[in-house]
PDB file of C-alpha atoms in Angstrom:
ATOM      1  CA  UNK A   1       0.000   0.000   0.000  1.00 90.00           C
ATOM      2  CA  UNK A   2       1.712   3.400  -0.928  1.00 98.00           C
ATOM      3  CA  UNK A   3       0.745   5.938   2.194  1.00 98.00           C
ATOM      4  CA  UNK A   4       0.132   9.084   1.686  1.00 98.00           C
ATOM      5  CA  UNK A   5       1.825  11.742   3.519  1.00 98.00           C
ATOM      6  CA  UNK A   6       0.784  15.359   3.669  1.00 98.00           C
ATOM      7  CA  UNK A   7       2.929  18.394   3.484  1.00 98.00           C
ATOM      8  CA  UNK A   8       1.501  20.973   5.751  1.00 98.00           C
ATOM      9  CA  UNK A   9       3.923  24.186   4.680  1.00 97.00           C
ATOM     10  CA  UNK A  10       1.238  25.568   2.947  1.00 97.00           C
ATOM     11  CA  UNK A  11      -0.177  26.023   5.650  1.00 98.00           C
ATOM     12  CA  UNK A  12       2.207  27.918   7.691  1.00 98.00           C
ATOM     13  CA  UNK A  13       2.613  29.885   4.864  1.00 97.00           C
ATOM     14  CA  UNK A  14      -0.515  31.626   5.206  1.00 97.00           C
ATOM     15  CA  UNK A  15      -0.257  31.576   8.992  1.00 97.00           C
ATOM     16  CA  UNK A  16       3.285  33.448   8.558  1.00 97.00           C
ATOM     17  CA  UNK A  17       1.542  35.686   5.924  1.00 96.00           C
ATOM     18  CA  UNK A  18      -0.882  37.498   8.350  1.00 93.00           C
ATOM     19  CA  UNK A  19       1.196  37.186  11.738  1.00 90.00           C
ATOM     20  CA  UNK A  20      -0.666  34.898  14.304  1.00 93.00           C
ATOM     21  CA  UNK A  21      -1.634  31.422  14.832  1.00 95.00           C
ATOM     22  CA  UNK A  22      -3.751  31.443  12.145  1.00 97.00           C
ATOM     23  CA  UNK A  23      -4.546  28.225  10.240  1.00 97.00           C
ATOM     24  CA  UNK A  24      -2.973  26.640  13.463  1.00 98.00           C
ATOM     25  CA  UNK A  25      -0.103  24.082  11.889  1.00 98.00           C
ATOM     26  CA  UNK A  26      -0.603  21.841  14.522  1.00 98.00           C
ATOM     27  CA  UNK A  27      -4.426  21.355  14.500  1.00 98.00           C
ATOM     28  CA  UNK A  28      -4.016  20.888  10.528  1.00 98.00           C
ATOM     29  CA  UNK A  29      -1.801  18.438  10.963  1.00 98.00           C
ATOM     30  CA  UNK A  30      -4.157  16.750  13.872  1.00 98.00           C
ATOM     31  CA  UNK A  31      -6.753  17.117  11.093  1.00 98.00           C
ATOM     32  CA  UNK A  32      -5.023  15.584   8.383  1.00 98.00           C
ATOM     33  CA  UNK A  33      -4.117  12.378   9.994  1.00 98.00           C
ATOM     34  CA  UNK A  34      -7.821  12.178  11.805  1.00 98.00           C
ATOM     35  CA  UNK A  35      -9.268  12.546   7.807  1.00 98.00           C
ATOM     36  CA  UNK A  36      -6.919   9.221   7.071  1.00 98.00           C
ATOM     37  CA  UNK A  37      -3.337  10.693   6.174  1.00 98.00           C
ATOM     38  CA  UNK A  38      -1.039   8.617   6.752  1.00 98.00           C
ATOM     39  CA  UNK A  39       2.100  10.755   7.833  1.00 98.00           C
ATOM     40  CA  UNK A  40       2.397  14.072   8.041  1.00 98.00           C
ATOM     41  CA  UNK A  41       5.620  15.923   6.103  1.00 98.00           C
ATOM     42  CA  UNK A  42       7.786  19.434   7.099  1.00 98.00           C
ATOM     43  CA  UNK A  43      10.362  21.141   5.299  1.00 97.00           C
ATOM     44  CA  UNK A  44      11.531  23.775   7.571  1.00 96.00           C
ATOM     45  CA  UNK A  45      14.041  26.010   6.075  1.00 94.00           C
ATOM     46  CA  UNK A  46      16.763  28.627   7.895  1.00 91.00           C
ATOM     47  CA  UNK A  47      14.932  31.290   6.479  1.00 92.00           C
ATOM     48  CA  UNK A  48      11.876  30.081   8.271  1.00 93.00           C
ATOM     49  CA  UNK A  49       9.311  31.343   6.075  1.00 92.00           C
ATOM     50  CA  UNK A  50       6.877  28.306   6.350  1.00 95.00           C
ATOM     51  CA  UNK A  51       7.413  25.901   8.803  1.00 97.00           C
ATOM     52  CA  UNK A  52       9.261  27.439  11.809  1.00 97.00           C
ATOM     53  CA  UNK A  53      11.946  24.959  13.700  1.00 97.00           C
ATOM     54  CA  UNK A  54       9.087  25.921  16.992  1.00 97.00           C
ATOM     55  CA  UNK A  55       6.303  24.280  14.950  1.00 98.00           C
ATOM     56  CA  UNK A  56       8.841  21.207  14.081  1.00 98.00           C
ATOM     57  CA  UNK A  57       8.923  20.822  18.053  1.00 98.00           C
ATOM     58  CA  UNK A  58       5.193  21.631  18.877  1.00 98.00           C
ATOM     59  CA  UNK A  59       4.371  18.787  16.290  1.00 98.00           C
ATOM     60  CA  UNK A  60       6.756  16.008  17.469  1.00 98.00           C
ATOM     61  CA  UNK A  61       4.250  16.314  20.524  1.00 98.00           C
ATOM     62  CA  UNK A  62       0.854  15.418  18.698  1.00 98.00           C
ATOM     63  CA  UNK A  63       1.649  13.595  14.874  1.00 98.00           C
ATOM     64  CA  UNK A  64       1.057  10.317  15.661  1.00 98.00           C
ATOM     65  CA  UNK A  65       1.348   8.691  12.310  1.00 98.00           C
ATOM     66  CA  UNK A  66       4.605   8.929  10.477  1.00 98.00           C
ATOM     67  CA  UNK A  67       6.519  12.346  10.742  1.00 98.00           C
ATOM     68  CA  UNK A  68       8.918  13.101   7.839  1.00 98.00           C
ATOM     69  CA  UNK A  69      11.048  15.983   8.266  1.00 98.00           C
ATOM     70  CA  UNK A  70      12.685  17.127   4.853  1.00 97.00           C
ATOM     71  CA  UNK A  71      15.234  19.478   4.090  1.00 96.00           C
ATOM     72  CA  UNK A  72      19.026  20.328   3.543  1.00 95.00           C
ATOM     73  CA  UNK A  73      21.470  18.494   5.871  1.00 96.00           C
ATOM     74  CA  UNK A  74      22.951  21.469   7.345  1.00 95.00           C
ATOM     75  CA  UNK A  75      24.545  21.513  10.814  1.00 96.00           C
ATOM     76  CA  UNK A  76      21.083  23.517  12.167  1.00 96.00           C
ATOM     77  CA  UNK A  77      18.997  20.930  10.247  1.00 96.00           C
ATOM     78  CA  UNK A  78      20.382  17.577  11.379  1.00 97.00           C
ATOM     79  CA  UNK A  79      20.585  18.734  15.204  1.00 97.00           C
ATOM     80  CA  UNK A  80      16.810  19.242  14.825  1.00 98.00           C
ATOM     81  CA  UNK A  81      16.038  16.252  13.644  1.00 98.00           C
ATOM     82  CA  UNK A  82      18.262  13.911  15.762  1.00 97.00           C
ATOM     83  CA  UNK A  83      16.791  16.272  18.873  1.00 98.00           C
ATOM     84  CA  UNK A  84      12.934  15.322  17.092  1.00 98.00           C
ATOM     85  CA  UNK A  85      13.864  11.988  16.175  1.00 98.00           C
ATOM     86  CA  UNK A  86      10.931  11.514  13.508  1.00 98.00           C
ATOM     87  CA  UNK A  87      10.082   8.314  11.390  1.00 98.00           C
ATOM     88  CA  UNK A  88      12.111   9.769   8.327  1.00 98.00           C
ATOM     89  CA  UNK A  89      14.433  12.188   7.272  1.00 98.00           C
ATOM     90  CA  UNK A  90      14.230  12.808   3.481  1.00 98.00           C
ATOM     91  CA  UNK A  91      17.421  14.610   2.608  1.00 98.00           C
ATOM     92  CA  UNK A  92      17.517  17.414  -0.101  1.00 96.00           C
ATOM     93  CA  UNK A  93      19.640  19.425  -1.530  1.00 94.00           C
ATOM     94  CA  UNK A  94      18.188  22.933  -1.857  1.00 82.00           C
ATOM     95  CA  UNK A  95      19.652  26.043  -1.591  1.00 69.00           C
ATOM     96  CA  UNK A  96      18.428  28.441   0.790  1.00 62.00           C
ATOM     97  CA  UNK A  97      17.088  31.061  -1.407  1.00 61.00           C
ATOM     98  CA  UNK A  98      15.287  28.185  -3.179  1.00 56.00           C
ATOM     99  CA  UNK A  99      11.498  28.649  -3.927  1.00 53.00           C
ATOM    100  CA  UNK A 100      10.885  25.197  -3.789  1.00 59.00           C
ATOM    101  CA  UNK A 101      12.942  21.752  -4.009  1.00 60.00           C
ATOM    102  CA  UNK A 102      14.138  22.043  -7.695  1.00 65.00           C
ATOM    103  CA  UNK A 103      16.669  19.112  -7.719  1.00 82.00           C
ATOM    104  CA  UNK A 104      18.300  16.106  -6.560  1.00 93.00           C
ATOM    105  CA  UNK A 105      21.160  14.706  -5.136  1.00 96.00           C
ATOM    106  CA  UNK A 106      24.441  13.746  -6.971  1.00 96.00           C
ATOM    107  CA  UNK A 107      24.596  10.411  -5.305  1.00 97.00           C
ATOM    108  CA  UNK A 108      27.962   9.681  -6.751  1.00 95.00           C
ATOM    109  CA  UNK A 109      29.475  13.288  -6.307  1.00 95.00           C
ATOM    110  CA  UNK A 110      28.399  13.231  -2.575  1.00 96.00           C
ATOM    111  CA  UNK A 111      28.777   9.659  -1.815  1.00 97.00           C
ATOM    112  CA  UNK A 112      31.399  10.609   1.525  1.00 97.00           C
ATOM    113  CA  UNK A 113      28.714  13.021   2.906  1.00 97.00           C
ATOM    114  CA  UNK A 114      25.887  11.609   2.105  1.00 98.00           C
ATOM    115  CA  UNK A 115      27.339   8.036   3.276  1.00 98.00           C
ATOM    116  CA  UNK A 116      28.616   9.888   6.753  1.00 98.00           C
ATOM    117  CA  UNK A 117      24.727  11.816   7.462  1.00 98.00           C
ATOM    118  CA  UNK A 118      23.113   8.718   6.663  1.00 98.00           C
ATOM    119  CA  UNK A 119      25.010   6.450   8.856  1.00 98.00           C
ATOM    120  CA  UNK A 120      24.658   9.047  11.790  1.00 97.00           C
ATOM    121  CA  UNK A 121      20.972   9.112  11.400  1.00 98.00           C
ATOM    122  CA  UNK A 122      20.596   5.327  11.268  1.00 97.00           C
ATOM    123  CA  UNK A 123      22.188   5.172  14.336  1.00 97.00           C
ATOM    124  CA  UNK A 124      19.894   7.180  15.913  1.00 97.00           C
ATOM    125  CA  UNK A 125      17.084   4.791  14.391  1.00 98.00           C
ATOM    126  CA  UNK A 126      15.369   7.213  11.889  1.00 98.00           C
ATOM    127  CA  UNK A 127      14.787   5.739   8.359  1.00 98.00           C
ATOM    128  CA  UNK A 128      16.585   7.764   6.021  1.00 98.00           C
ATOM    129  CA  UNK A 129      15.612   9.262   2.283  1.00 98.00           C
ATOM    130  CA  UNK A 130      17.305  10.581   0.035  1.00 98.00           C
ATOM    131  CA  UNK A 131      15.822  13.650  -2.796  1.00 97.00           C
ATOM    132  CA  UNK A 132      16.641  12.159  -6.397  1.00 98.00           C
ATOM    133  CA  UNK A 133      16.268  12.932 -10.357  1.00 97.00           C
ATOM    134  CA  UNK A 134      14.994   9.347 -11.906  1.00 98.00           C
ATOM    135  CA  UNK A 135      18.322   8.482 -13.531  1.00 97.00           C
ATOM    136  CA  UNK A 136      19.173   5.209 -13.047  1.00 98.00           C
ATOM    137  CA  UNK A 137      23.208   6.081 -12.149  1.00 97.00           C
ATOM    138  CA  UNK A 138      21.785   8.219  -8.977  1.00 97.00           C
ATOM    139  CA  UNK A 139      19.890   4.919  -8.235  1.00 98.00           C
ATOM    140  CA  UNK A 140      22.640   2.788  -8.064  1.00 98.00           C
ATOM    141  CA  UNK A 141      24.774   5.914  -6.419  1.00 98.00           C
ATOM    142  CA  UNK A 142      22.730   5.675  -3.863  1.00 98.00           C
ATOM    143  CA  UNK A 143      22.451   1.639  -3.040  1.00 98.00           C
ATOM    144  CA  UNK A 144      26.051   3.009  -2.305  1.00 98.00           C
ATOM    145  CA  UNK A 145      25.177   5.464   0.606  1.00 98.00           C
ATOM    146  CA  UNK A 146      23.526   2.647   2.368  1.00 97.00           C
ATOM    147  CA  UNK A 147      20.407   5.013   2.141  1.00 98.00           C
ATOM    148  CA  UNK A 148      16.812   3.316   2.824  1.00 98.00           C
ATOM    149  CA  UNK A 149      14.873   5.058   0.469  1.00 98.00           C
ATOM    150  CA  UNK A 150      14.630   7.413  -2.531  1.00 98.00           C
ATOM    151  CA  UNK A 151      12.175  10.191  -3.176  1.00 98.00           C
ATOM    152  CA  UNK A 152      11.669  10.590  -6.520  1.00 98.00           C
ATOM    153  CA  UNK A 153      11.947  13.844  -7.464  1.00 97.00           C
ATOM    154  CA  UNK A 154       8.412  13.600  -9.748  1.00 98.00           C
ATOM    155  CA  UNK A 155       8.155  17.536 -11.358  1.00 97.00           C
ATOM    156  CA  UNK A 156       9.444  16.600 -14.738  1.00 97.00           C
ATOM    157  CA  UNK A 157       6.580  13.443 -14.997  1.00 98.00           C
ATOM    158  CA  UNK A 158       4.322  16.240 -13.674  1.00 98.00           C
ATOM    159  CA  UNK A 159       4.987  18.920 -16.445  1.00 98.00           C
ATOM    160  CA  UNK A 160       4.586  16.204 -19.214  1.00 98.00           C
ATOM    161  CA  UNK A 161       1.999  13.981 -17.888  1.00 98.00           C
ATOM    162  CA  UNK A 162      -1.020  15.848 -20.058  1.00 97.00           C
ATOM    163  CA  UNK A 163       1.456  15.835 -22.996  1.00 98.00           C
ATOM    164  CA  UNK A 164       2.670  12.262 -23.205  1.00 98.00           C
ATOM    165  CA  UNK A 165       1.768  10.352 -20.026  1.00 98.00           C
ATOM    166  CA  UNK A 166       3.902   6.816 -21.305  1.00 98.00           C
ATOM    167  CA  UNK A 167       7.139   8.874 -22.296  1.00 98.00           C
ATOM    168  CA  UNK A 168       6.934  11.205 -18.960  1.00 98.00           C
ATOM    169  CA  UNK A 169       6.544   7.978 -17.028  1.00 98.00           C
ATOM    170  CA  UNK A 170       9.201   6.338 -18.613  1.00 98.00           C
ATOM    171  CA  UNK A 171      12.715   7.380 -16.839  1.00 98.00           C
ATOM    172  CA  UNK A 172      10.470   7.011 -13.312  1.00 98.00           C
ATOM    173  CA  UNK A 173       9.570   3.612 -14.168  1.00 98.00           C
ATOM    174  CA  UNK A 174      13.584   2.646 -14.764  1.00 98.00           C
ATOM    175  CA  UNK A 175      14.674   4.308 -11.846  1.00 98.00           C
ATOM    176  CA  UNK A 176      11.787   2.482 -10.119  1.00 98.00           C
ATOM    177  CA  UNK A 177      12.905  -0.740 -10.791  1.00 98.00           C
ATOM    178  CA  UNK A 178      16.701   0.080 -10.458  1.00 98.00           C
ATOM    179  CA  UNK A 179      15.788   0.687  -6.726  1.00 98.00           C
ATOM    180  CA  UNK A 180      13.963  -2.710  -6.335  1.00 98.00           C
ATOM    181  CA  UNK A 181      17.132  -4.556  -7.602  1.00 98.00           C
ATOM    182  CA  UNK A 182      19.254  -3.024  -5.169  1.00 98.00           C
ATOM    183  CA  UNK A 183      16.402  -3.191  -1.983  1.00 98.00           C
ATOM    184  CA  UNK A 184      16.085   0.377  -1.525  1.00 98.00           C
ATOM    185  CA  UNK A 185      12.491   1.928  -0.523  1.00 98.00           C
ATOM    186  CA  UNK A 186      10.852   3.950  -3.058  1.00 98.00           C
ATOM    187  CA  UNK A 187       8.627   7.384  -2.069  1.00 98.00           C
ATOM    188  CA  UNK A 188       7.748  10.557  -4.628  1.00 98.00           C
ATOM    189  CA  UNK A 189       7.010  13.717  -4.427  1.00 98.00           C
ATOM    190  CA  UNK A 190       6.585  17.098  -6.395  1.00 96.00           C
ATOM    191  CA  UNK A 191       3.585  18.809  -8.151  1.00 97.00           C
ATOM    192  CA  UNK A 192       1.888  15.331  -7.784  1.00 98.00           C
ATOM    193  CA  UNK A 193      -1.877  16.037  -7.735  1.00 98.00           C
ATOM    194  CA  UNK A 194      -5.546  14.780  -8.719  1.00 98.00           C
ATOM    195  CA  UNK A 195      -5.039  14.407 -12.144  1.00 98.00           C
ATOM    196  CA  UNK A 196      -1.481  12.452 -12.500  1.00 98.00           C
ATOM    197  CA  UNK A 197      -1.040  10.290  -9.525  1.00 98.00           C
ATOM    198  CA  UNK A 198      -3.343   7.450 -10.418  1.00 98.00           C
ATOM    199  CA  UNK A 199      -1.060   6.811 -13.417  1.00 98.00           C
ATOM    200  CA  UNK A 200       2.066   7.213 -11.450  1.00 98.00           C
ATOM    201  CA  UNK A 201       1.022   4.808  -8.096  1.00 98.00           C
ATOM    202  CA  UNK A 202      -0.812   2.378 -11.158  1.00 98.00           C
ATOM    203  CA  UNK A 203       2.781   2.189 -12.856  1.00 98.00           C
ATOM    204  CA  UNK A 204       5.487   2.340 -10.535  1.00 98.00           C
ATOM    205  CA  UNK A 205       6.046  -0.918  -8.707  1.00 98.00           C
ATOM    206  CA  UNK A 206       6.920  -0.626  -5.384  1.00 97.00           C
ATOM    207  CA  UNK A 207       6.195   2.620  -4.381  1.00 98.00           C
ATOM    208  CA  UNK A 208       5.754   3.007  -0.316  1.00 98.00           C
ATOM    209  CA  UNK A 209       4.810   6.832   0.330  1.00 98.00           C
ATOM    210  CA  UNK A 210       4.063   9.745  -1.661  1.00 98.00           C
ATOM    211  CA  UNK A 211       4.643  13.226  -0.317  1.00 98.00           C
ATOM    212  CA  UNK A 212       1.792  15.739  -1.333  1.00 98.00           C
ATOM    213  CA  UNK A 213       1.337  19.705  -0.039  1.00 97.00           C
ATOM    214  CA  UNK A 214       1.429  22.320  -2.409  1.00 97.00           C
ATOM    215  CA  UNK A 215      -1.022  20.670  -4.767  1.00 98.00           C
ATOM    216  CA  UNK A 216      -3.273  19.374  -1.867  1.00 98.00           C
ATOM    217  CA  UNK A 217      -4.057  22.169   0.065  1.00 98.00           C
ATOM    218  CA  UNK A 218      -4.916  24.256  -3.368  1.00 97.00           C
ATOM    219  CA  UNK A 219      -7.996  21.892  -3.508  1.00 98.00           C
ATOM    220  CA  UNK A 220      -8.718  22.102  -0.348  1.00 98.00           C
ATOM    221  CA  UNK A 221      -9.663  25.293  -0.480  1.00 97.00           C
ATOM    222  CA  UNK A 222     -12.256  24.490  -2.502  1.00 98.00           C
ATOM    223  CA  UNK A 223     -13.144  21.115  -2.273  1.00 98.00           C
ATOM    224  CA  UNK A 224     -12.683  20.994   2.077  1.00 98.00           C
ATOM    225  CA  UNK A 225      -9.428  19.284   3.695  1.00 98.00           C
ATOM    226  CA  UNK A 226     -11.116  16.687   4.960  1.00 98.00           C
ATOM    227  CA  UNK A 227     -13.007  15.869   1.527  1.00 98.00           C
ATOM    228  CA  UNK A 228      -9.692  15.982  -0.223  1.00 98.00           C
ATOM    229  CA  UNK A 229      -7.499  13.657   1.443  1.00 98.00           C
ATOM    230  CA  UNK A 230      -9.920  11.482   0.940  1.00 98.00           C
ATOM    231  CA  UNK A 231     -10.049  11.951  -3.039  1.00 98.00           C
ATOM    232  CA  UNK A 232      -6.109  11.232  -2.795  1.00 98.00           C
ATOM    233  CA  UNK A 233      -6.104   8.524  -0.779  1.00 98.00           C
ATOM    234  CA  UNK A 234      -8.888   6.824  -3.423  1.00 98.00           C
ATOM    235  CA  UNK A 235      -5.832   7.539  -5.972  1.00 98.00           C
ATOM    236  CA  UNK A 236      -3.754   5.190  -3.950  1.00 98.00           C
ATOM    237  CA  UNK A 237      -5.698   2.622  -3.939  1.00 93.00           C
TER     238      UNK A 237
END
């Protein structure tokens, strides 16, 4: 069964927009998992202008499915999350002035660092991912980290999926069953919404968790949160 976890910086966003503690992150994130998520996902960044490192803290106290906390393994971001301790830690490699994730790891390039944060996370017991373009090369790169999953890095099957759904699927598919061959875990994530991730849970084998948010709370705006999680989770099925 591939679980569905939500991404609730969206929703701090419009908190931090208006000053406040309004939408309250932690009460959407209670929501979310009592409307059938399945984990709940951060991506705090130094700037802070979404999730705040507080709200990473306040929510360790109430998530209750899996928490996955996302972001660039800086020296501020990997004392948070061995201090938090959550279910996963999905490593990316964004820059700070990045609007959103817009890449993956070199998994050849960075195999000493990425080898090193890995192994200190393990030890700590927190399942470790790793953000990654569907190239088979980064797959096997990775096998060689000792990571125990990829997160496909999905916007490129997004932005063709209306043009030619087969072709965008294609690379994704490879890199899908390159990480079956060598064990590792497979999530997504990225601009996956209502229209393409039918055809993307349908075709990839394997896939354990996809990480939604930006696309997610857009429709649940007008369709209700509660309503919509529940029109992604029938996608997963």
């Amino acid at each position: 069964m591939t679980k569905l976890s939500v991404n609730i910086n969206k929703i701090a966003t419009l908190r931090n927009a208006r000053g406040g503690d309004r939408p309250n992150v932690v009460q959407a994130a209670k929501d979310c998992e009592r409307f059938g998520a399945q984990g709940i996902t951060v991506h705090p960044r130094p700037d802070e202008r979404h999730i705040r490192y507080r709200d990473v803290y306040d929510l360790k106290e109430v998530v209750t499915t899996e928490f996955n906390i996302e972001g660039n393994p800086t020296p501020e971001f990997l004392k948070l999350v061995k201090e938090i301790k959550p279910a996963q830690a999905t490593l990316v490699p964004d820059a700070p002035d990045a609007i959103t994730s817009n890449a993956g790891w070199d998994t050849l390039k960075h195999k000493d660092f990425l080898t090193d944060v890995i192994l200190e996370l393990k030890e700590l017991g927190i399942r470790t991912s790793i953000f990654v373009d569907p190239v088979e090369s980064i797959i096997e790169g990775a096998a060689l980290v000792e990571t125990d999953r990829v997160e496909l890095y999905t916007e490129a099957y997004a932005v063709n999926y209306h043009k030619n759904r087969e072709e965008a699927i294609a690379p994704y598919l490879k890199a899908a069953l390159k990480a079956q061959e060598y064990g590792i875990g497979l999530n997504a994530g990225h601009d996956l919404d209502l229209d393409n991730l039918k055809y993307l849970h349908d075709t990839l084998p394997g896939l354990l968790e996809v990480s939604i948010g930006h696309a997610l709370i857009c429709d649940a705006l007008y369709l209700g949160l509660e309503n919509t999680i529940q029109l992604y989770l029938r996608q997963l099925k």
